[in-house]
Short mmCIF file of C-alpha atoms (C1' of nucleotides) in Angstrom, two decimals:
data_model
loop_
_atom_site.label_atom_id
_atom_site.label_comp_id
_atom_site.label_asym_id
_atom_site.label_seq_id
_atom_site.Cartn_x
_atom_site.Cartn_y
_atom_site.Cartn_z
CA MET A 1 -7.96 -14.33 75.19
CA TYR A 2 -10.54 -16.98 75.87
CA ASN A 3 -12.11 -14.75 78.48
CA MET A 4 -12.35 -11.92 76.07
CA ARG A 5 -14.18 -14.10 73.60
CA VAL A 6 -16.59 -15.13 76.29
CA SER A 7 -17.25 -11.55 77.28
CA TYR A 8 -17.97 -10.62 73.67
CA LEU A 9 -20.43 -13.46 73.48
CA ALA A 10 -22.19 -12.14 76.58
CA THR A 11 -22.59 -8.72 74.98
CA ILE A 12 -23.69 -10.24 71.71
CA GLN A 13 -26.31 -12.35 73.39
CA GLN A 14 -27.72 -9.38 75.28
CA THR A 15 -28.14 -7.35 72.11
CA ASN A 16 -31.66 -6.93 70.73
CA LEU A 17 -30.33 -6.97 67.22
CA PHE A 18 -28.93 -10.45 67.73
CA GLN A 19 -31.89 -12.23 69.32
CA ASN A 20 -33.25 -15.45 67.80
CA LEU A 21 -30.32 -15.93 65.47
CA GLN A 22 -29.08 -19.34 64.37
CA PRO A 23 -26.18 -20.68 66.45
CA ALA A 24 -23.95 -20.56 63.38
CA THR A 25 -24.70 -16.87 62.95
CA LEU A 26 -23.84 -16.09 66.57
CA GLU A 27 -20.67 -18.10 66.13
CA GLN A 28 -19.71 -15.98 63.15
CA LEU A 29 -20.46 -12.77 65.01
CA ALA A 30 -18.47 -13.85 68.04
CA ARG A 31 -15.49 -14.68 65.90
CA ASN A 32 -15.24 -11.45 64.03
CA PRO A 33 -15.90 -8.34 66.08
CA LEU A 34 -13.58 -5.41 66.03
CA VAL A 35 -13.22 -3.98 69.50
CA ARG A 36 -12.88 -0.23 69.83
CA SER A 37 -12.32 1.71 73.01
CA VAL A 38 -12.92 5.44 73.12
CA GLU A 39 -12.22 7.63 76.10
CA GLU A 40 -14.67 10.14 77.54
CA GLY A 41 -15.55 12.86 75.08
CA GLY A 42 -14.13 11.00 72.09
CA PHE A 43 -15.98 9.84 68.99
CA PHE A 44 -16.71 6.43 67.54
CA PHE A 45 -17.55 8.29 64.36
CA MET A 46 -18.46 11.75 63.18
CA GLN A 47 -21.50 12.87 61.27
CA ASP A 48 -21.05 12.30 57.50
CA ASP A 49 -18.23 9.80 57.93
CA PRO A 50 -18.61 6.88 55.51
CA ALA A 51 -20.68 4.28 57.35
CA ARG A 52 -18.57 1.17 57.21
CA PHE A 53 -19.28 -0.36 60.63
CA LEU A 54 -22.25 -1.20 62.74
CA TYR A 55 -21.52 -0.91 66.46
CA VAL A 56 -22.84 -2.53 69.62
CA LEU A 57 -21.90 -0.77 72.84
CA SER A 58 -20.35 -3.12 75.38
CA ALA A 59 -19.48 -0.56 78.07
CA GLY A 60 -19.96 3.15 78.76
CA ARG A 61 -22.46 5.63 77.39
CA VAL A 62 -22.72 7.28 73.99
CA LYS A 63 -24.78 10.17 72.67
CA MET A 64 -25.85 10.38 69.05
CA SER A 65 -26.14 13.95 67.91
CA GLN A 66 -26.51 16.08 64.82
CA LEU A 67 -24.90 19.43 64.32
CA THR A 68 -26.75 22.26 62.58
CA PRO A 69 -24.93 24.42 60.02
CA ASP A 70 -24.52 27.15 62.64
CA GLY A 71 -23.08 24.80 65.22
CA GLN A 72 -26.04 24.00 67.43
CA GLN A 73 -26.13 20.43 68.65
CA VAL A 74 -29.25 18.27 68.78
CA ILE A 75 -29.18 14.93 70.59
CA MET A 76 -31.08 12.20 68.79
CA ARG A 77 -30.60 9.35 71.24
CA MET A 78 -28.53 7.98 74.09
CA ILE A 79 -26.88 4.57 73.73
CA VAL A 80 -26.33 2.20 76.65
CA PRO A 81 -24.58 -1.18 76.66
CA GLY A 82 -26.31 -3.81 74.56
CA GLN A 83 -27.69 -1.27 72.10
CA MET A 84 -26.76 -1.05 68.47
CA PHE A 85 -25.71 2.21 66.83
CA GLY A 86 -24.47 3.20 63.40
CA GLY A 87 -26.94 0.74 61.92
CA VAL A 88 -26.98 2.51 58.58
CA ALA A 89 -23.83 0.53 57.74
CA ILE A 90 -25.92 -2.59 57.24
CA LEU A 91 -27.71 -0.97 54.28
CA ALA A 92 -25.98 -0.55 50.96
CA ALA A 93 -22.30 0.41 51.13
CA GLY A 94 -21.34 4.04 50.55
CA GLN A 95 -23.78 5.58 53.00
CA ALA A 96 -22.76 8.21 55.53
CA TYR A 97 -23.54 8.24 59.24
CA PRO A 98 -26.38 10.71 59.78
CA ALA A 99 -25.18 11.62 63.27
CA ALA A 100 -22.01 11.65 65.35
CA ALA A 101 -21.42 9.10 68.14
CA GLN A 102 -19.68 10.74 71.08
CA THR A 103 -18.90 9.04 74.39
CA LEU A 104 -20.09 10.47 77.71
CA GLU A 105 -17.62 8.30 79.63
CA ASP A 106 -14.86 5.87 78.71
CA SER A 107 -16.57 3.36 76.45
CA GLN A 108 -16.06 0.19 74.48
CA ALA A 109 -17.95 -1.13 71.51
CA LEU A 110 -17.91 -4.14 69.23
CA ALA A 111 -18.04 -3.40 65.53
CA TRP A 112 -18.73 -5.39 62.41
CA ASP A 113 -18.23 -4.51 58.78
CA GLY A 114 -21.42 -3.74 56.86
CA ASP A 115 -20.51 -6.11 54.02
CA PHE A 116 -19.99 -8.90 56.50
CA LEU A 117 -23.35 -8.28 58.16
CA ARG A 118 -25.17 -8.22 54.85
CA GLN A 119 -23.71 -11.63 54.03
CA LEU A 120 -24.79 -12.86 57.42
CA ALA A 121 -28.30 -11.49 56.93
CA ALA A 122 -28.54 -13.28 53.60
CA HIS A 123 -28.11 -16.61 55.40
CA ASP A 124 -30.08 -15.79 58.53
CA PRO A 125 -33.20 -13.71 57.89
CA ALA A 126 -33.78 -13.18 61.60
CA LEU A 127 -31.08 -10.53 61.45
CA SER A 128 -33.06 -8.46 58.95
CA VAL A 129 -36.23 -8.97 60.90
CA ASN A 130 -34.59 -7.71 64.08
CA MET A 131 -33.12 -4.76 62.25
CA LEU A 132 -36.51 -3.91 60.83
CA GLN A 133 -38.06 -4.04 64.26
CA LEU A 134 -35.40 -1.79 65.75
CA MET A 135 -35.77 0.71 62.91
CA HIS A 136 -39.49 0.74 63.38
CA ALA A 137 -39.23 1.29 67.12
CA TYR A 138 -36.86 4.12 66.40
CA VAL A 139 -39.24 5.69 63.89
CA GLU A 140 -41.96 5.63 66.52
CA GLU A 141 -39.72 7.23 69.10
CA MET A 142 -38.74 10.02 66.72
CA GLN A 143 -42.38 10.56 65.78
CA ALA A 144 -43.29 10.81 69.43
CA ARG A 145 -40.52 13.29 70.10
CA PHE A 146 -41.48 15.31 67.06
CA ARG A 147 -45.05 15.44 68.27
CA GLU A 148 -43.87 16.47 71.72
CA VAL A 149 -41.63 19.25 70.57
CA VAL A 150 -44.38 20.65 68.38
CA THR A 151 -47.24 20.47 70.86
CA GLU A 152 -45.81 20.58 74.38
CA ARG A 153 -44.25 23.28 76.47
CA VAL A 154 -40.68 22.98 77.65
CA GLU A 155 -41.41 21.69 81.15
CA GLN A 156 -43.45 18.84 79.76
CA ARG A 157 -40.78 17.95 77.23
CA ILE A 158 -38.08 17.89 79.87
CA ALA A 159 -40.27 15.68 82.03
CA ASN A 160 -40.71 13.31 79.12
CA ALA A 161 -37.01 13.31 78.36
CA VAL A 162 -36.15 12.61 82.00
CA LEU A 163 -38.65 9.76 82.19
CA ARG A 164 -37.32 8.28 78.96
CA LEU A 165 -33.76 8.49 80.25
CA ALA A 166 -34.79 6.97 83.57
CA GLN A 167 -36.22 4.00 81.76
CA GLN A 168 -33.19 3.53 79.55
CA THR A 169 -30.28 4.38 81.80
CA GLY A 170 -31.73 5.05 85.25
CA LEU A 171 -30.06 3.57 88.33
CA ARG A 172 -32.22 2.70 91.34
CA LEU A 173 -30.52 3.96 94.49
CA GLN A 174 -30.64 2.14 97.83
CA GLU A 175 -31.78 5.27 99.61
CA GLY A 176 -34.64 5.53 97.13
CA GLY A 177 -34.91 7.49 93.93
CA ILE A 178 -33.67 6.89 90.41
CA GLN A 179 -30.39 8.44 89.42
CA LEU A 180 -29.57 9.77 85.97
CA LEU A 181 -26.16 10.96 84.87
CA ILE A 182 -26.66 13.84 82.50
CA SER A 183 -25.58 17.45 82.30
CA ARG A 184 -28.05 20.34 82.03
CA GLN A 185 -26.64 21.02 78.60
CA ASP A 186 -27.27 17.49 77.33
CA LEU A 187 -30.71 17.42 78.89
CA ALA A 188 -31.51 20.66 77.10
CA GLU A 189 -30.23 19.37 73.77
CA THR A 190 -32.33 16.23 74.22
CA SER A 191 -35.48 18.22 74.92
CA GLY A 192 -35.00 20.97 72.41
CA THR A 193 -34.42 23.84 74.82
CA THR A 194 -31.53 25.74 76.38
CA MET A 195 -29.36 24.95 79.37
CA TYR A 196 -30.73 28.02 81.15
CA THR A 197 -34.32 26.96 80.91
CA ALA A 198 -33.48 23.37 81.86
CA SER A 199 -31.64 24.64 84.92
CA ARG A 200 -34.54 26.82 86.01
CA ILE A 201 -37.01 23.98 85.67
CA LEU A 202 -34.85 21.55 87.64
CA THR A 203 -34.44 24.13 90.38
CA GLU A 204 -38.19 24.53 90.58
CA TRP A 205 -38.67 20.75 90.65
CA GLU A 206 -36.16 20.47 93.45
CA ARG A 207 -38.04 23.11 95.42
CA ARG A 208 -41.18 21.02 94.95
CA GLY A 209 -39.39 17.87 96.10
CA ILE A 210 -39.68 16.04 92.79
CA VAL A 211 -35.95 15.67 92.18
CA LYS A 212 -32.59 16.20 93.76
CA THR A 213 -29.98 17.76 91.53
CA GLY A 214 -26.22 17.76 91.35
CA ARG A 215 -23.44 18.41 88.90
CA GLU A 216 -24.17 16.25 85.83
CA ARG A 217 -26.52 14.31 88.04
CA LEU A 218 -30.21 14.07 88.76
CA VAL A 219 -32.15 11.89 91.20
CA ILE A 220 -35.87 11.42 90.72
CA THR A 221 -37.50 11.25 94.13
CA ASN A 222 -41.12 11.58 93.05
CA PRO A 223 -41.64 9.81 89.70
CA HIS A 224 -45.40 9.98 90.07
CA GLU A 225 -45.38 13.75 90.10
CA LEU A 226 -43.05 13.76 87.12
CA VAL A 227 -45.43 11.60 85.12
CA SER A 228 -48.23 13.96 85.90
CA ILE A 229 -46.15 16.86 84.59
CA ALA A 230 -45.31 14.88 81.47
CA GLU A 231 -48.97 14.18 80.86
CA ASN A 232 -49.92 17.78 81.47
CA LEU A 233 -52.27 16.99 84.34
CA GLU A 234 -51.39 20.34 85.81
CA ARG A 235 -52.69 23.81 85.02
CA MET B 1 -61.04 -7.42 34.76
CA TYR B 2 -57.86 -8.01 32.84
CA ASN B 3 -57.37 -4.28 32.58
CA MET B 4 -57.73 -3.88 36.28
CA ARG B 5 -55.05 -6.46 36.87
CA VAL B 6 -52.78 -4.61 34.49
CA SER B 7 -53.35 -1.32 36.24
CA TYR B 8 -52.51 -2.88 39.61
CA LEU B 9 -49.32 -4.22 38.12
CA ALA B 10 -48.39 -0.73 36.96
CA THR B 11 -48.82 0.64 40.47
CA ILE B 12 -46.95 -2.28 41.96
CA GLN B 13 -44.05 -1.83 39.60
CA GLN B 14 -43.79 1.86 40.40
CA THR B 15 -43.59 1.25 44.11
CA ASN B 16 -40.21 1.60 45.78
CA LEU B 17 -41.05 -1.17 48.18
CA PHE B 18 -41.44 -3.61 45.30
CA GLN B 19 -38.29 -2.91 43.30
CA ASN B 20 -35.90 -5.73 42.39
CA LEU B 21 -38.28 -8.47 43.44
CA GLN B 22 -38.36 -11.88 41.80
CA PRO B 23 -40.96 -12.22 39.03
CA ALA B 24 -42.75 -14.85 41.11
CA THR B 25 -43.05 -12.40 44.00
CA LEU B 26 -44.52 -9.70 41.77
CA GLU B 27 -46.90 -12.26 40.38
CA GLN B 28 -48.08 -13.09 43.88
CA LEU B 29 -48.51 -9.44 44.76
CA ALA B 30 -50.46 -8.71 41.59
CA ARG B 31 -52.81 -11.60 42.26
CA ASN B 32 -53.75 -10.70 45.77
CA PRO B 33 -54.25 -7.02 46.44
CA LEU B 34 -57.28 -5.72 48.20
CA VAL B 35 -58.43 -2.51 46.60
CA ARG B 36 -59.87 0.15 48.83
CA SER B 37 -61.33 3.47 47.76
CA VAL B 38 -61.85 6.24 50.27
CA GLU B 39 -63.48 9.54 49.51
CA GLU B 40 -62.07 12.93 50.43
CA GLY B 41 -61.72 13.38 54.17
CA GLY B 42 -62.18 9.67 54.91
CA PHE B 43 -59.72 7.34 56.60
CA PHE B 44 -57.88 4.25 55.43
CA PHE B 45 -57.25 3.59 59.09
CA MET B 46 -57.24 5.40 62.40
CA GLN B 47 -54.46 5.78 64.90
CA ASP B 48 -54.28 2.72 67.21
CA ASP B 49 -56.28 0.49 64.89
CA PRO B 50 -54.79 -3.01 64.73
CA ALA B 51 -52.30 -2.94 61.86
CA ARG B 52 -53.39 -5.76 59.62
CA PHE B 53 -52.69 -4.29 56.18
CA LEU B 54 -49.86 -2.58 54.42
CA TYR B 55 -51.07 -0.08 51.81
CA VAL B 56 -49.73 1.35 48.58
CA LEU B 57 -51.51 4.43 47.31
CA SER B 58 -52.61 4.11 43.69
CA ALA B 59 -54.48 7.41 43.37
CA GLY B 60 -55.18 10.51 45.41
CA ARG B 61 -53.36 12.02 48.37
CA VAL B 62 -53.18 10.92 51.99
CA LYS B 63 -51.90 12.59 55.14
CA MET B 64 -50.52 10.59 58.04
CA SER B 65 -51.14 12.33 61.32
CA GLN B 66 -51.04 11.78 65.05
CA LEU B 67 -53.49 13.25 67.50
CA THR B 68 -52.34 14.53 70.87
CA PRO B 69 -54.39 13.73 73.99
CA ASP B 70 -55.88 17.23 73.88
CA GLY B 71 -56.87 16.97 70.25
CA GLN B 72 -54.10 18.78 68.46
CA GLN B 73 -53.11 17.22 65.17
CA VAL B 74 -49.53 16.74 63.96
CA ILE B 75 -48.86 15.69 60.38
CA MET B 76 -46.04 13.18 60.05
CA ARG B 77 -45.97 12.77 56.28
CA MET B 78 -47.88 13.15 53.06
CA ILE B 79 -48.41 10.13 50.84
CA VAL B 80 -48.60 10.32 47.05
CA PRO B 81 -49.29 7.53 44.57
CA GLY B 82 -46.65 4.81 44.50
CA GLN B 83 -45.78 5.27 48.16
CA MET B 84 -46.30 2.70 50.87
CA PHE B 85 -48.03 3.51 54.14
CA GLY B 86 -49.08 1.51 57.17
CA GLY B 87 -45.85 -0.47 56.86
CA VAL B 88 -45.95 -1.50 60.50
CA ALA B 89 -48.27 -4.31 59.41
CA ILE B 90 -45.33 -6.17 57.91
CA LEU B 91 -43.75 -6.56 61.35
CA ALA B 92 -45.15 -9.02 63.86
CA ALA B 93 -48.93 -9.30 63.97
CA GLY B 94 -50.81 -7.50 66.73
CA GLN B 95 -49.23 -4.09 66.28
CA ALA B 96 -51.23 -0.89 66.08
CA TYR B 97 -50.94 1.84 63.49
CA PRO B 98 -49.00 4.72 65.08
CA ALA B 99 -50.84 7.33 63.01
CA ALA B 100 -54.09 7.84 61.15
CA ALA B 101 -54.26 7.83 57.34
CA GLN B 102 -56.73 10.43 56.10
CA THR B 103 -57.35 11.29 52.46
CA LEU B 104 -57.04 14.84 51.13
CA GLU B 105 -58.99 13.95 47.99
CA ASP B 106 -60.78 10.87 46.72
CA SER B 107 -58.18 8.13 46.86
CA GLN B 108 -57.52 4.52 46.10
CA ALA B 109 -54.98 2.15 47.58
CA LEU B 110 -53.90 -1.45 47.22
CA ALA B 111 -53.56 -3.41 50.43
CA TRP B 112 -51.97 -6.67 51.43
CA ASP B 113 -52.27 -8.65 54.60
CA GLY B 114 -49.24 -8.51 56.90
CA ASP B 115 -49.09 -12.30 57.28
CA PHE B 116 -49.08 -12.69 53.53
CA LEU B 117 -46.26 -10.17 53.12
CA ARG B 118 -44.17 -11.84 55.79
CA GLN B 119 -44.47 -15.12 53.92
CA LEU B 120 -43.49 -13.37 50.73
CA ALA B 121 -40.50 -11.77 52.42
CA ALA B 122 -39.36 -15.16 53.67
CA HIS B 123 -39.01 -16.32 50.07
CA ASP B 124 -37.73 -13.09 48.56
CA PRO B 125 -35.31 -11.21 50.80
CA ALA B 126 -35.33 -8.19 48.50
CA LEU B 127 -38.65 -7.26 50.08
CA SER B 128 -37.07 -6.97 53.54
CA VAL B 129 -34.13 -5.10 52.13
CA ASN B 130 -36.42 -2.55 50.48
CA MET B 131 -38.47 -2.21 53.62
CA LEU B 132 -35.32 -1.62 55.63
CA GLN B 133 -34.21 1.05 53.22
CA LEU B 134 -37.56 2.83 53.34
CA MET B 135 -37.60 2.71 57.14
CA HIS B 136 -34.13 4.12 57.23
CA ALA B 137 -34.97 6.94 54.86
CA TYR B 138 -37.94 7.72 57.02
CA VAL B 139 -35.86 7.77 60.19
CA GLU B 140 -33.56 10.27 58.54
CA GLU B 141 -36.44 12.47 57.47
CA MET B 142 -37.91 12.48 60.98
CA GLN B 143 -34.50 13.25 62.46
CA ALA B 144 -34.12 16.15 60.06
CA ARG B 145 -37.57 17.48 60.91
CA PHE B 146 -36.88 17.10 64.61
CA ARG B 147 -33.65 19.03 64.22
CA GLU B 148 -35.48 21.72 62.27
CA VAL B 149 -38.28 22.17 64.74
CA VAL B 150 -35.80 22.45 67.58
CA THR B 151 -33.33 24.82 65.98
CA GLU B 152 -35.13 26.85 63.34
CA ARG B 153 -37.65 29.65 63.48
CA VAL B 154 -41.10 29.22 62.05
CA GLU B 155 -40.48 30.98 58.74
CA GLN B 156 -37.56 28.70 58.01
CA ARG B 157 -39.53 25.61 58.92
CA ILE B 158 -42.42 26.58 56.69
CA ALA B 159 -39.98 27.20 53.85
CA ASN B 160 -38.53 23.74 54.38
CA ALA B 161 -41.96 22.16 54.51
CA VAL B 162 -43.02 23.93 51.32
CA LEU B 163 -39.86 22.87 49.50
CA ARG B 164 -40.31 19.29 50.67
CA LEU B 165 -43.92 19.28 49.49
CA ALA B 166 -42.92 20.82 46.18
CA GLN B 167 -40.49 18.00 45.60
CA GLN B 168 -42.95 15.29 46.54
CA THR B 169 -46.22 16.57 45.16
CA GLY B 170 -45.47 19.80 43.30
CA LEU B 171 -47.02 20.43 39.89
CA ARG B 172 -45.12 22.54 37.37
CA LEU B 173 -47.51 25.04 35.78
CA GLN B 174 -47.30 26.12 32.15
CA GLU B 175 -47.35 29.78 33.14
CA GLY B 176 -44.37 29.10 35.41
CA GLY B 177 -44.26 28.32 39.09
CA ILE B 178 -44.81 25.13 41.07
CA GLN B 179 -48.25 24.52 42.49
CA LEU B 180 -48.96 22.82 45.79
CA LEU B 181 -52.38 21.87 47.03
CA ILE B 182 -52.43 22.34 50.77
CA SER B 183 -54.45 24.32 53.26
CA ARG B 184 -52.89 26.79 55.71
CA GLN B 185 -54.03 24.50 58.49
CA ASP B 186 -52.24 21.44 57.06
CA LEU B 187 -49.15 23.46 56.25
CA ALA B 188 -49.10 24.66 59.85
CA GLU B 189 -49.54 21.16 61.23
CA THR B 190 -46.70 19.96 59.00
CA SER B 191 -44.36 22.70 60.20
CA GLY B 192 -45.29 22.70 63.83
CA THR B 193 -46.95 26.10 64.00
CA THR B 194 -50.44 27.59 63.86
CA MET B 195 -52.65 28.46 60.94
CA TYR B 196 -52.46 32.14 61.92
CA THR B 197 -48.71 32.30 61.77
CA ALA B 198 -48.59 30.30 58.54
CA SER B 199 -51.08 32.72 56.99
CA ARG B 200 -49.07 35.76 58.03
CA ILE B 201 -45.88 34.34 56.58
CA LEU B 202 -47.46 33.42 53.27
CA THR B 203 -48.95 36.90 53.01
CA GLU B 204 -45.52 38.39 53.55
CA TRP B 205 -43.99 36.04 50.97
CA GLU B 206 -46.66 37.04 48.48
CA ARG B 207 -45.85 40.70 49.09
CA ARG B 208 -42.22 39.88 48.31
CA GLY B 209 -43.18 38.02 45.12
CA ILE B 210 -41.98 34.63 46.29
CA VAL B 211 -45.35 32.87 46.08
CA LYS B 212 -48.91 33.32 44.92
CA THR B 213 -51.54 32.10 47.33
CA GLY B 214 -55.10 30.87 47.06
CA ARG B 215 -57.61 28.81 48.97
CA GLU B 216 -55.90 25.49 49.74
CA ARG B 217 -53.41 26.39 47.08
CA LEU B 218 -49.92 27.79 46.81
CA VAL B 219 -47.78 28.57 43.77
CA ILE B 220 -44.05 29.01 44.19
CA THR B 221 -42.88 31.70 41.80
CA ASN B 222 -39.40 32.22 43.19
CA PRO B 223 -37.98 28.92 44.44
CA HIS B 224 -34.49 30.35 44.72
CA GLU B 225 -35.59 32.89 47.29
CA LEU B 226 -37.43 30.19 49.18
CA VAL B 227 -34.31 28.06 49.39
CA SER B 228 -32.41 30.99 50.77
CA ILE B 229 -35.04 31.45 53.47
CA ALA B 230 -34.90 27.73 54.27
CA GLU B 231 -31.15 27.89 54.63
CA ASN B 232 -31.33 30.99 56.76
CA LEU B 233 -29.25 33.11 54.42
CA GLU B 234 -31.21 36.14 55.56
CA ARG B 235 -30.85 38.31 58.64
"C1'" DC C 1 -78.12 33.17 47.11
"C1'" DG C 2 -76.75 31.48 51.27
"C1'" DA C 3 -74.24 28.17 54.12
"C1'" DA C 4 -70.05 26.28 55.20
"C1'" DC C 5 -65.61 26.56 55.48
"C1'" DA C 6 -60.95 28.68 54.59
"C1'" DA C 7 -58.11 32.66 55.23
"C1'" DT C 8 -56.79 37.13 57.01
"C1'" DT C 9 -55.80 40.59 60.32
"C1'" DG C 10 -55.31 43.14 64.68
"C1'" DA C 11 -54.54 43.23 69.61
"C1'" DT C 12 -52.69 41.09 73.40
"C1'" DC C 13 -50.01 38.14 76.25
"C1'" DC C 14 -46.92 34.46 77.54
"C1'" DT C 15 -43.27 31.45 77.09
"C1'" DC C 16 -38.78 30.98 76.59
"C1'" DA C 17 -34.21 32.41 74.35
"C1'" DT C 18 -30.50 35.38 75.06
"C1'" DC C 19 -26.85 37.73 77.43
"C1'" DA C 20 -24.12 38.74 81.37
"C1'" DA C 21 -22.36 37.81 85.62
"C1'" DA C 22 -21.67 35.26 89.58
"C1'" DC C 23 -21.49 30.92 91.82
"C1'" DC C 24 -20.46 26.08 92.77
"C1'" DT C 25 -18.02 21.58 92.11
"C1'" DT C 26 -14.37 18.72 90.85
"C1'" DG C 27 -9.92 17.48 89.88
"C1'" DT C 28 -4.99 18.73 89.74
"C1'" DG C 29 -0.45 20.23 90.90
"C1'" DG C 30 2.47 22.48 93.96
"C1'" DC D 1 -3.77 19.56 101.87
"C1'" DC D 2 -4.63 23.87 100.01
"C1'" DA D 3 -5.14 26.82 96.04
"C1'" DC D 4 -6.29 27.36 91.70
"C1'" DA D 5 -8.09 26.35 87.15
"C1'" DA D 6 -11.62 24.56 84.36
"C1'" DG D 7 -15.86 23.68 83.44
"C1'" DG D 8 -20.65 23.00 84.95
"C1'" DT D 9 -24.58 25.59 87.05
"C1'" DT D 10 -27.48 29.24 88.66
"C1'" DT D 11 -29.85 33.53 88.46
"C1'" DG D 12 -31.55 38.10 86.97
"C1'" DA D 13 -32.90 41.32 83.41
"C1'" DT D 14 -34.57 41.89 78.99
"C1'" DG D 15 -36.86 41.26 74.72
"C1'" DA D 16 -38.31 38.64 70.60
"C1'" DG D 17 -41.09 35.37 68.50
"C1'" DG D 18 -45.22 33.32 68.13
"C1'" DA D 19 -49.52 31.54 70.25
"C1'" DT D 20 -54.06 32.80 71.26
"C1'" DC D 21 -58.46 35.01 70.80
"C1'" DA D 22 -61.89 37.57 68.36
"C1'" DA D 23 -63.75 39.53 64.52
"C1'" DT D 24 -63.92 40.07 59.66
"C1'" DT D 25 -63.29 38.88 55.00
"C1'" DG D 26 -62.94 35.83 51.14
"C1'" DT D 27 -64.06 31.52 48.44
"C1'" DT D 28 -66.52 27.49 46.97
"C1'" DC D 29 -70.35 24.76 46.16
"C1'" DG D 30 -74.95 23.02 46.47
#
DNA sequence: CGAACAATTGATCCTCATCAAACCTTGTGG
DNA sequence: CCACAAGGTTTGATGAGGATCAATTGTTCG
């Protein structure tokens, strides 16, 4: 039990949202988290569920996605350990989650009640400041992606998506290269295209020696070339 | 002079960002605004300028847009009186504006220094709470627009953009219909398409009696039909 | 009236979505 | 350990939706 508490503290301390808080605030957070485990493919919450909890991922990977009325999925962001999701819960009660949170592998998250966090924020303004900063960063990312999807062709957008993923979740391999774990489908839904087009582009990149591909896997062997595709320094 | 102060107060009190503040906070805000007037086509600030001020529009109309490396423009949002823009200034100093703020007609805005607002927020948490809520609303809007641009065809997206504009800036005419003031070019840049396509679609809508069009002008005569296009209840 | 700028329209072409079918990879149970 | 099922991936053929370019027309304002 003591070990578990310690491990929560480690996650809490690594979380952007919880930087620069007063010791008493961290204490409170460490005392009260709900811990939820969700197996691969399961959901922490669905779109439009009442947003009662704010989550911080402690293990695994999660995709946040919206569903269109006709069933198409659009991925808004990927969550890796240490990142907050479901942040809308910290605003006024009675809100709904704007997206679903589905796990890509067996995952675990800490969760706190929105009411509780609002009380905490009232005593420690750093919490609001951090939240504001995260929200702002997220606005900028969505603006950038909106601009991309409106102005760039698919290959460029996929390059940007891959580079973004590499930065957030990439694993440097001993034998060189940066490995991403993502299916063609999810890559397509992140870039606003179809699995077919994503597959064709990856095949072409592999032919050119920019990446190696595998099932739900992708290794970047020539990041420099990828950047130059992303920046449209070709054609 | 007294009248000017009163008119600032009116704008301040109408601003979402400044709701539910302590009287002392409002007092402080009313005492200190910079007032900037910018004529049609001018800029309150450019993209990447250092973000020193947060603005509230008191008169006119402003478009927030990003420029791509190759000079294409993408419109992120339209600002009407009472709305805040350049909010990034309230975060840590040294940030840059992520978009340019260009006027569509002669405009006036109140501005406050970011440092000053941060001090104010330290004494009146309602300011942070409001800011958080605005940021969140804006995240949701950008997510919705991202989803649209990825999943919907151009006609649908233009319908959505027109309906959004109608809600924000539409003017109900005596002779019936809701008037928007926007050029084909700006409508295209809001919907992620080209002026040519926007023009063709408006012409078709006019033929079908859904809108009347004019130079930098658009009157919705059949909103119901427009909604059904936006929701893809056709074809 | 003429200049500047906004809008329209036609012709053409290109990117990418769609559909269908086959192929490959991984994990499971006999 | 092999065979099979399930699900991810590839590939080809086709066509639709819009972008692009060029030329013309319309509108506003000094």
